[in-house]
Short mmCIF file of C-alpha atoms in Angstrom, two decimals:
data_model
loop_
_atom_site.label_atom_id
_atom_site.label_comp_id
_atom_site.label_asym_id
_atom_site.label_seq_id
_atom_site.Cartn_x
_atom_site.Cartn_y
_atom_site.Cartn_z
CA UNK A 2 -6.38 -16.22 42.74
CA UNK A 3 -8.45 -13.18 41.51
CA UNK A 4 -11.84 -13.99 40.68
CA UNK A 5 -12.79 -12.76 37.02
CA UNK A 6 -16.49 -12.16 35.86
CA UNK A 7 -17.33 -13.43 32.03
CA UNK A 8 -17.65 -9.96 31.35
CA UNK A 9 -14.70 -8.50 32.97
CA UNK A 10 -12.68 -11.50 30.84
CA UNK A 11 -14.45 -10.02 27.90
CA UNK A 12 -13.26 -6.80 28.31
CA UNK A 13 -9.39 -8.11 29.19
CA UNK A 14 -9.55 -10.27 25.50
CA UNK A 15 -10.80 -6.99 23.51
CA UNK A 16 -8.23 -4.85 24.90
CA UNK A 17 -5.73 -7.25 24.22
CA UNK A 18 -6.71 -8.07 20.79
CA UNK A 19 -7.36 -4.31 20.16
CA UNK A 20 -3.52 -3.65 21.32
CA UNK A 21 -2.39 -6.00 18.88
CA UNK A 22 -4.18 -5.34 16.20
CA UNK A 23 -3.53 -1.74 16.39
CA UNK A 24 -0.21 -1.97 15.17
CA UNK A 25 -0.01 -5.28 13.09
CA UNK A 26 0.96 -3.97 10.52
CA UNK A 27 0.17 -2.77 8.30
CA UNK A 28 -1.12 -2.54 -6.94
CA UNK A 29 -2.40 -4.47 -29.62
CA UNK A 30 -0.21 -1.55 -28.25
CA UNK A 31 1.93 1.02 -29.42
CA UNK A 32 5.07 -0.34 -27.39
CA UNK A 33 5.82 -3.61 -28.99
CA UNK A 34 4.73 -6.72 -26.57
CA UNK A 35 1.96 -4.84 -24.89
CA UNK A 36 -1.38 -6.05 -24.87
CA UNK A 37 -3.83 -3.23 -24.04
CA UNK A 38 -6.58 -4.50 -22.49
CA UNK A 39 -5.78 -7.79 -21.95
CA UNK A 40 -4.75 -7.76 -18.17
CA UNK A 41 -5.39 -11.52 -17.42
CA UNK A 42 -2.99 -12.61 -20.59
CA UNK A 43 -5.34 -15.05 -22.02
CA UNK A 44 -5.11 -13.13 -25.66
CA UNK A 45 -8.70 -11.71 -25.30
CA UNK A 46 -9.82 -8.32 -24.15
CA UNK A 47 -13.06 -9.01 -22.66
CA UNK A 48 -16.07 -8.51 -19.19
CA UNK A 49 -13.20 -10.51 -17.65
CA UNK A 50 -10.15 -8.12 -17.93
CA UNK A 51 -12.97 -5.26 -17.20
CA UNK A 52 -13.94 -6.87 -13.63
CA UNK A 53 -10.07 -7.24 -13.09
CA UNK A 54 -9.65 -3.67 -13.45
CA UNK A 55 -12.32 -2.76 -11.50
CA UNK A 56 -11.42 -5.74 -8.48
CA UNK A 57 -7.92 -3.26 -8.34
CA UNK A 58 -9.80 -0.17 -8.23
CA UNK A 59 -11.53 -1.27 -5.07
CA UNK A 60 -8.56 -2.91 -3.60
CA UNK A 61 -10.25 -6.50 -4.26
CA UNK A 62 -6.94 -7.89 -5.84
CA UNK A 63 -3.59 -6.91 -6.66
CA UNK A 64 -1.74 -6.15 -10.68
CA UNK A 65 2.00 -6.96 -11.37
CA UNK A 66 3.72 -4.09 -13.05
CA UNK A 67 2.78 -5.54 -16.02
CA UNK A 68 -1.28 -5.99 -15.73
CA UNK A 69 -0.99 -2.57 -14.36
CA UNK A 70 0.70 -1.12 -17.95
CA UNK A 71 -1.83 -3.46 -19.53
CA UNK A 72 -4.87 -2.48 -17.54
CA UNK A 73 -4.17 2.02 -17.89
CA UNK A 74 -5.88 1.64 -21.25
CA UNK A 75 -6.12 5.08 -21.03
CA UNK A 76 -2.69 6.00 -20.26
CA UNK A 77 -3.54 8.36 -17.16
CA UNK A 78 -1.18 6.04 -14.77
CA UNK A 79 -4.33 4.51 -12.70
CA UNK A 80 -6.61 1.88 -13.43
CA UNK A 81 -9.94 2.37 -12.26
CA UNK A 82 -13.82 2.28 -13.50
CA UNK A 83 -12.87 4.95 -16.50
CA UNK A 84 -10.15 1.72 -17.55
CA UNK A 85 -12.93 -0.53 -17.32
CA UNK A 86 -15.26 0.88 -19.07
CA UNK A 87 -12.92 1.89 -21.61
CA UNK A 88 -12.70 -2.19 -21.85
CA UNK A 89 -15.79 -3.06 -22.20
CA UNK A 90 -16.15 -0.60 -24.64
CA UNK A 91 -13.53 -2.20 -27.18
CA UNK A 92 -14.78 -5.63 -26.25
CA UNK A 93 -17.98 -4.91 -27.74
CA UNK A 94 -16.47 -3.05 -30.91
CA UNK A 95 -17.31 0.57 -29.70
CA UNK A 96 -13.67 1.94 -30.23
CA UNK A 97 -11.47 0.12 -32.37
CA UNK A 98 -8.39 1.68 -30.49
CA UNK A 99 -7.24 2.61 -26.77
CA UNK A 100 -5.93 5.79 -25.95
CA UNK A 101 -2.69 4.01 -24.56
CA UNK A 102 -1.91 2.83 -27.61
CA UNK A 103 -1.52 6.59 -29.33
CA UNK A 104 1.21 7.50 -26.28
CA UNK A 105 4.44 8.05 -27.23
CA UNK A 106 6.65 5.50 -25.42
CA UNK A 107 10.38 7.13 -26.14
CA UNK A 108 12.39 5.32 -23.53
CA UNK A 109 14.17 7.39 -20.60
CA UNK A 110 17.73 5.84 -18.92
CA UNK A 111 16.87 4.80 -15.17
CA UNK A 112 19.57 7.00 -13.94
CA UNK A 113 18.36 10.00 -15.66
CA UNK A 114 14.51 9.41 -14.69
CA UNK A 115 15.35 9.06 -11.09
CA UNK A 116 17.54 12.30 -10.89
CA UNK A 117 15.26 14.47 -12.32
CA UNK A 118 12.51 12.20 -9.56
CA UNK A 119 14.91 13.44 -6.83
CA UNK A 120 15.09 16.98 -7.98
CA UNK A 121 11.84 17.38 -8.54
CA UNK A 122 11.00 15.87 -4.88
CA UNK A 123 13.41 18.71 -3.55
CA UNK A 124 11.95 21.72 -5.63
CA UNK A 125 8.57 20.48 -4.25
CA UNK A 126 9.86 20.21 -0.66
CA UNK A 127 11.59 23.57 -1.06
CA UNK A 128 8.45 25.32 -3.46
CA UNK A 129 5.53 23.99 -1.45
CA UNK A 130 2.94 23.20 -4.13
CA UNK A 131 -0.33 22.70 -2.84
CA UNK A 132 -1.78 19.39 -4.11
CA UNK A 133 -4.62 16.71 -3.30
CA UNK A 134 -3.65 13.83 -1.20
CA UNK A 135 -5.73 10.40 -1.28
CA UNK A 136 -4.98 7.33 0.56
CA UNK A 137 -6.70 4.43 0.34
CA UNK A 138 -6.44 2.06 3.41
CA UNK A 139 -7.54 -2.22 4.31
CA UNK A 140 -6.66 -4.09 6.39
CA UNK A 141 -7.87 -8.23 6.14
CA UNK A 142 -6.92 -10.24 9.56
CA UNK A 143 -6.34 -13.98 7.65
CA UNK A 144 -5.60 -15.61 10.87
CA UNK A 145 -6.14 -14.80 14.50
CA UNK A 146 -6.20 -17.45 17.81
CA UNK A 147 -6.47 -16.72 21.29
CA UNK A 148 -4.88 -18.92 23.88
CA UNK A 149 -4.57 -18.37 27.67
CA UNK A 150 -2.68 -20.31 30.70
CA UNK A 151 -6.26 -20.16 32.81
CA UNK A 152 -8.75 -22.59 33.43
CA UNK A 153 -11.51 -19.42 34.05
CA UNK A 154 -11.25 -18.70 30.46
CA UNK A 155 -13.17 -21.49 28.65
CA UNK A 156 -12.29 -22.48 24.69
CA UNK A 157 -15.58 -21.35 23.40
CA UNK A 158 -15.08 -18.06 24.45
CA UNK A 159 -11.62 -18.04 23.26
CA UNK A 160 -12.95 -18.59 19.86
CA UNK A 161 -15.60 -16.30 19.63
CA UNK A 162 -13.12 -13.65 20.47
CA UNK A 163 -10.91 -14.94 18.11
CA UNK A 164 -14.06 -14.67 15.41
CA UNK A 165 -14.99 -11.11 17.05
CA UNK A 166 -11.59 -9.96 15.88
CA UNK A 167 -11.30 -11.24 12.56
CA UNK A 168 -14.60 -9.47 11.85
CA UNK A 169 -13.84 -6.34 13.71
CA UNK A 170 -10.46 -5.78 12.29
CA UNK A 171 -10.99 -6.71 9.05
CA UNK A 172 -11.64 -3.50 6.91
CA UNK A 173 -12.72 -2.27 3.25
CA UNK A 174 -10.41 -0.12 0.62
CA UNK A 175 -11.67 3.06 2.38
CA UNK A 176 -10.51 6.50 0.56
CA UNK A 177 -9.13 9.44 2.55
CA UNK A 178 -8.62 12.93 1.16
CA UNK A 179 -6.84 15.86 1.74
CA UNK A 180 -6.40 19.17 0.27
CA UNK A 181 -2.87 20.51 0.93
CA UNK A 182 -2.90 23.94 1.15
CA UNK A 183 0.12 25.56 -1.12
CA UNK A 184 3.07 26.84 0.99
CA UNK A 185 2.19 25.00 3.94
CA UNK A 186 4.28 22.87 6.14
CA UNK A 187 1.98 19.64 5.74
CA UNK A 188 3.21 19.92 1.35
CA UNK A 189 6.68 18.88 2.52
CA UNK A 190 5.74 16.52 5.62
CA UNK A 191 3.74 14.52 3.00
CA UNK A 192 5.98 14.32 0.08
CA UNK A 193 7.94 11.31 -0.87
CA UNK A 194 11.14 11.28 -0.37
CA UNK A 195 14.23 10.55 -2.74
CA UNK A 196 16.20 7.76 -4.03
CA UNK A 197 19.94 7.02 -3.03
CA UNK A 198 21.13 7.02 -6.62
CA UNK A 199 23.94 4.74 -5.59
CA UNK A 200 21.71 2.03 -4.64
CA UNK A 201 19.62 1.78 -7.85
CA UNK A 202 20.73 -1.35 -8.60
CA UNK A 203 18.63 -2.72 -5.30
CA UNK A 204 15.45 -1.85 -6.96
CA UNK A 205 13.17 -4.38 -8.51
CA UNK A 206 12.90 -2.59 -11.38
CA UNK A 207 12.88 1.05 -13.26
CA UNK A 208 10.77 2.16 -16.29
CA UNK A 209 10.81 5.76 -18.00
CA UNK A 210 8.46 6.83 -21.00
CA UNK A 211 7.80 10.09 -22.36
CA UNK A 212 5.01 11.27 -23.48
CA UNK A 213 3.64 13.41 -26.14
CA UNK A 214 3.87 16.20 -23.87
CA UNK A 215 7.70 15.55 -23.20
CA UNK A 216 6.88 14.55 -19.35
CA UNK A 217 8.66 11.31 -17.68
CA UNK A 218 6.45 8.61 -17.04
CA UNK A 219 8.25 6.84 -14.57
CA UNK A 220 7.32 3.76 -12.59
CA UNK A 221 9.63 1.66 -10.15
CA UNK A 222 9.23 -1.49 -8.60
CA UNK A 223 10.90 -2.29 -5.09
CA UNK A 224 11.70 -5.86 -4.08
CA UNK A 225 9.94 -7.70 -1.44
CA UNK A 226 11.38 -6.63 1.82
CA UNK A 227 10.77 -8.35 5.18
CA UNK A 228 11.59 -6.79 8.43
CA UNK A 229 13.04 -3.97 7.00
CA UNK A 230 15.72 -1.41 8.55
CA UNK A 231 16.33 2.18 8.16
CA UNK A 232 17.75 2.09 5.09
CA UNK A 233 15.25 0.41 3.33
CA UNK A 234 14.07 2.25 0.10
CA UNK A 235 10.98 1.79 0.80
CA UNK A 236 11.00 3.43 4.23
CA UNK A 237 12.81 6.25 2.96
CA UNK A 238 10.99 7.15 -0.28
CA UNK A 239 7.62 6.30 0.61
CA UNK A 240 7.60 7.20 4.58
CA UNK A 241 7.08 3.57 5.45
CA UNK A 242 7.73 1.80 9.09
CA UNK A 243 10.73 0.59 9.69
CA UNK A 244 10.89 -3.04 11.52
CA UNK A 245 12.55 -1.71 14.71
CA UNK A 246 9.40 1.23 14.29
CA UNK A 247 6.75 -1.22 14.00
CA UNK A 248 7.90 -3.46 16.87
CA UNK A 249 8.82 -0.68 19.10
CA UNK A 250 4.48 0.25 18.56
CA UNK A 251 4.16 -3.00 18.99
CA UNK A 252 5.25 -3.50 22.32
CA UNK A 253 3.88 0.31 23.20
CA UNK A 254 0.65 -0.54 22.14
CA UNK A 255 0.26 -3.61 24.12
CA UNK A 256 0.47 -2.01 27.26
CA UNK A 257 -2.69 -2.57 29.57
CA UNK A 258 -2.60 -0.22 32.75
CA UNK A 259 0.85 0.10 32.29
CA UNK A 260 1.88 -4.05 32.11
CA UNK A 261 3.75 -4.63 29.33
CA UNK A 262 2.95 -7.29 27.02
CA UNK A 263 6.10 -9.58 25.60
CA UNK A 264 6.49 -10.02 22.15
CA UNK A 265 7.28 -13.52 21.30
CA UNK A 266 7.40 -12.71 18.04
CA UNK A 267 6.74 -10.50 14.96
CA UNK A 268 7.72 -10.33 11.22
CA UNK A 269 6.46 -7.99 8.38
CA UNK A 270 6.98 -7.87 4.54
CA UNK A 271 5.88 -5.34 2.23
CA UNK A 272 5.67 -6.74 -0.72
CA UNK A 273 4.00 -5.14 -4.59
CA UNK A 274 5.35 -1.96 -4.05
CA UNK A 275 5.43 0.31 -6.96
CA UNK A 276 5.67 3.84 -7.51
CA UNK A 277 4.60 5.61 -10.73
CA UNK A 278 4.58 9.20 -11.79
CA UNK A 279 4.41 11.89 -14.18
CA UNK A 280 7.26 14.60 -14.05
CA UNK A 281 7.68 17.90 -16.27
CA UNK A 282 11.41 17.28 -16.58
CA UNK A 283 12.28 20.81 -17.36
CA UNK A 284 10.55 22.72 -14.38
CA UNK A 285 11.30 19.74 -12.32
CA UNK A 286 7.01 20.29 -11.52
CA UNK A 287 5.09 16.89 -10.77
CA UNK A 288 1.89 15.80 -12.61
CA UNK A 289 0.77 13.11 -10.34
CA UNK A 290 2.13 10.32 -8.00
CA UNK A 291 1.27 6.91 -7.37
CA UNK A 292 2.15 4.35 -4.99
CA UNK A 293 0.69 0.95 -3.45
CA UNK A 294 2.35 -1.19 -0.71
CA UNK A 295 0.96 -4.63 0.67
CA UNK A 296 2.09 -5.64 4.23
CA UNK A 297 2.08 -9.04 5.12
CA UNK A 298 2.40 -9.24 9.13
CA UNK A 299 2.72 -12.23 11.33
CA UNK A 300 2.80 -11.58 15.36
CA UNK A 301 2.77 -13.44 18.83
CA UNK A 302 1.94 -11.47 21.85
CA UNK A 303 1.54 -12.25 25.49
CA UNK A 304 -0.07 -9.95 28.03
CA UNK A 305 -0.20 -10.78 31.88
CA UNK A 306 -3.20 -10.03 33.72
CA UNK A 307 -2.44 -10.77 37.49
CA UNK A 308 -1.73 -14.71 37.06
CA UNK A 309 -3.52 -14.59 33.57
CA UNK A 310 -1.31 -14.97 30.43
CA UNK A 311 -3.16 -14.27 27.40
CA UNK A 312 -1.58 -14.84 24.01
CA UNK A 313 -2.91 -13.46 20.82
CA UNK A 314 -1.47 -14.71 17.41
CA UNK A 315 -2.39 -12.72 14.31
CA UNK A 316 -1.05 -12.91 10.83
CA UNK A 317 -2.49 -9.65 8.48
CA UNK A 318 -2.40 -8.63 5.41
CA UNK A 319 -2.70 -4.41 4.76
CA UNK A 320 -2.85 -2.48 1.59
CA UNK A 321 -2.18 0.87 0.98
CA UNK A 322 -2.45 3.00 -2.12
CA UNK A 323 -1.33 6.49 -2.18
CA UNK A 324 -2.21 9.61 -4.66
CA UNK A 325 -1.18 13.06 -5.35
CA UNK A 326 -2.56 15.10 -7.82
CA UNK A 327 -3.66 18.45 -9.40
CA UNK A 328 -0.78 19.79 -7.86
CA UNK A 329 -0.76 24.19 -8.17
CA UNK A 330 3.19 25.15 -7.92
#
């Protein structure tokens, strides 16, 4: 049998676990019921709903659909530190009234919201508005454990690597920007794409408002989705992996020196996704997008290494939030 050094068994464990992590995949009131402010639902607007606002702003915790409507106190369709302070604001009796709660809420028909979504998608794919582009990436390995079929790799430093990994590929809400240039080829490749209006019913949930301005305030929620094909909304409107895509990386990515790993198994779900935007529904123009995924990820993977078998088994959990704005048609 092949004699390995400490160090050269190392270096076989990181690549391994690097291979597999690469690609393990990876958010009072003028409308009657809604409780501006009051994002935990405890009947108080207080430091506590002001932390929870800020906990989503940094990708520290997730909001239904409703604590989202509840925490965009001021009605801009995000919830960050301008919410929060906002909050703290009217906990301490500085305003005596949110700007949310001034908006006017006239209710929009799914159908119609998501047509003129779709048509406004395709004038921006065909118009090539130049825009700003933000994602906002983590990643948080929950569980990770290394196992191997050889008596040269000891327990202990199974573990550590195990630890080492956890650490290493565990990362903070990072934000990314971009400034797409108008008329260029990248304002297309970057665009969401549309809904199949035939399918509406699969959706978790749709919600159109307009404003004072007479723009659609739209916000849909897909349903959970594990392993998800093709044809999955999500995949098609918001550029997402497909299962068959992720595994296919999978298995690419866990090749060492050209030996492919086997992948005993692997499951994802995304799960919390919503999209929300504002839409000029007579020039078909957008305002702003939003969208935020979670992607919870399980995986098994066994590389070979001569007469070495190592397995790695991770489970994940990714988030992803997604902006455009100031958009220039």
């Amino acid at each position: 049998m092949k004699n390995f050094s400490k160090k050269a068994i190392s270096g076989i464990i990181s690549l391994v676990i690097a291979a597999s992590a690469a690609v393990s995949l990876p958010i009072s009131g003028s409308a009657k019921g809604i409780a501006y402010g009051d994002i935990n639902g405890d009947s108080f607007v207080n430091s506590s709903d002001a932390l929870a606002a800020l906990t989503y702003s940094v990708g520290k915790r997730d909001l239904t659909s409703d604590e989202f409507i509840r925490a965009d106190v001021n009605a801009d369709k995000k919830v960050n530190s301008s919410d929060a302070l906002e909050i703290l604001r009217y906990s301490v009796g500085l305003i005596q009234k949110f700007k949310a709660e001034g908006v006017n809420n006239t209710s929009v028909d799914a159908k119609t919201a998501v047509t003129v979504f779709n048509k406004a998608v395709e004038y921006s794919k065909k118009i090539l508005p130049s825009y700003t582009f933000q994602q906002t990436p983590s990643e948080t390995v929950d569980d990770v454990k290394v196992t191997s079929n050889s008596s040269l790799i000891s327990d202990d430093l199974l573990k550590q690597a195990a630890e080492d990994a956890k650490k290493q590929y565990t990362t903070a809400p990072k934000t990314y920007t971009k400034i797409v240039q108008q008329k260029a080829e990248e304002s297309a490749q970057k665009m969401v794409g549309t809904f199949d209006l035939s399918r509406l019913l699969e959706l978790a949930s749709i919600e159109c408002k307009k404003n004072e301005k007479g723009n659609y305030l739209l916000t849909v929620k897909f349903k959970n989705e594990k392993n998800p094909t093709e044809s999955s909304q999500i995949v098609k409107v918001l550029g997402q992996m497909s299962y068959d895509s992720a595994k296919k990386a999978l298995a690419d990515n866990n090749s060492l020196d050209g030996v492919k790993a086997k992948i005993d198994a692997f499951n994802f779900t995304y799960e919390n996704c919503i999209l929300r935007c504002e839409i000029n529904p007579s020039s078909y123009e957008f305002v702003s997008i939003d969208w935020s995924v979670k992607n919870v990820s399980n995986s098994k993977v066994t590389t070979a290494v001569g007469f070495v078998k190592l397995t790695v088994e991770m489970s994940m959990t990714g988030n992803n939030s997604t902006s455009y704005s100031k958009f220039g048609y």
